[in-house]
Amino acid sequence: MAHETLTITAGLIKTGQTVKVTIEGESQMPFWNDDLKVTAILSLLNFIDIKHYHEAYHEIIKTAKAAFGMD
């Protein structure tokens, strides 16, 4: 297990907005850090109040399915 910090910067094509996320924690996968990414995704999803942002529901589901090869 290694303590890792990774920063992901992504441009959003639809809005032209750039989003930067920094994730820090203990990783069992020191090069790819996919375990930290999944933990961050799940944590962020738990903080979304779907009543305020229900438009994104279908896009979140579609993107998750594509990421795991289930589309």
Short mmCIF file of C-alpha atoms in Angstrom, two decimals:
data_model
loop_
_atom_site.label_atom_id
_atom_site.label_comp_id
_atom_site.label_asym_id
_atom_site.label_seq_id
_atom_site.Cartn_x
_atom_site.Cartn_y
_atom_site.Cartn_z
CA MET A 1 0.00 0.00 0.00
CA ALA A 2 1.32 3.43 -0.91
CA HIS A 3 0.16 6.94 -0.14
CA GLU A 4 -0.64 8.53 -3.49
CA THR A 5 -1.79 11.92 -4.74
CA LEU A 6 -3.19 12.27 -8.22
CA THR A 7 -4.73 15.23 -9.98
CA ILE A 8 -7.13 14.80 -12.87
CA THR A 9 -7.93 17.74 -15.12
CA ALA A 10 -10.64 17.38 -17.74
CA GLY A 11 -12.22 19.77 -20.18
CA LEU A 12 -15.97 19.48 -20.57
CA ILE A 13 -16.82 19.58 -24.26
CA LYS A 14 -20.43 20.71 -23.82
CA THR A 15 -19.70 23.72 -21.60
CA GLY A 16 -16.05 24.48 -22.31
CA GLN A 17 -15.47 24.38 -18.55
CA THR A 18 -12.34 22.80 -17.06
CA VAL A 19 -12.63 20.73 -13.88
CA LYS A 20 -9.69 19.74 -11.68
CA VAL A 21 -9.93 17.02 -9.02
CA THR A 22 -7.18 16.05 -6.58
CA ILE A 23 -7.40 12.66 -4.91
CA GLU A 24 -5.13 11.65 -2.05
CA GLY A 25 -5.08 8.42 -0.11
CA GLU A 26 -3.72 4.93 0.35
CA SER A 27 -3.66 2.90 -2.86
CA GLN A 28 -3.31 -0.83 -3.42
CA MET A 29 -2.55 -0.05 -7.10
CA PRO A 30 0.38 2.42 -6.94
CA PHE A 31 0.77 3.10 -10.67
CA TRP A 32 -2.82 3.28 -11.96
CA ASN A 33 -4.53 4.28 -8.69
CA ASP A 34 -7.87 2.99 -9.99
CA ASP A 35 -8.90 2.04 -6.46
CA LEU A 36 -8.54 5.68 -5.37
CA LYS A 37 -10.44 6.89 -8.45
CA VAL A 38 -13.35 4.52 -7.72
CA THR A 39 -13.40 5.57 -4.06
CA ALA A 40 -13.48 9.24 -5.12
CA ILE A 41 -16.28 8.61 -7.64
CA LEU A 42 -18.42 6.80 -5.08
CA SER A 43 -17.77 9.50 -2.48
CA LEU A 44 -18.73 12.28 -4.91
CA LEU A 45 -21.89 10.44 -5.97
CA ASN A 46 -22.92 10.13 -2.33
CA PHE A 47 -22.72 13.93 -1.98
CA ILE A 48 -25.01 14.69 -4.93
CA ASP A 49 -28.52 15.71 -3.92
CA ILE A 50 -30.35 14.26 -6.90
CA LYS A 51 -33.31 16.59 -6.22
CA HIS A 52 -31.09 19.50 -7.25
CA TYR A 53 -29.41 17.84 -10.20
CA HIS A 54 -31.72 15.17 -11.57
CA GLU A 55 -30.87 16.07 -15.20
CA ALA A 56 -27.51 14.30 -14.85
CA TYR A 57 -28.99 10.99 -13.66
CA HIS A 58 -29.09 9.32 -17.06
CA GLU A 59 -25.68 10.68 -18.09
CA ILE A 60 -24.08 9.37 -14.88
CA ILE A 61 -25.58 5.90 -15.45
CA LYS A 62 -24.58 5.85 -19.14
CA THR A 63 -20.99 6.94 -18.37
CA ALA A 64 -20.60 4.39 -15.56
CA LYS A 65 -21.82 1.59 -17.82
CA ALA A 66 -19.41 2.64 -20.57
CA ALA A 67 -16.49 2.84 -18.13
CA PHE A 68 -17.09 -0.74 -17.04
CA GLY A 69 -17.80 -2.03 -20.56
CA MET A 70 -21.50 -2.56 -19.97
CA ASP A 71 -23.00 -0.21 -22.56
#
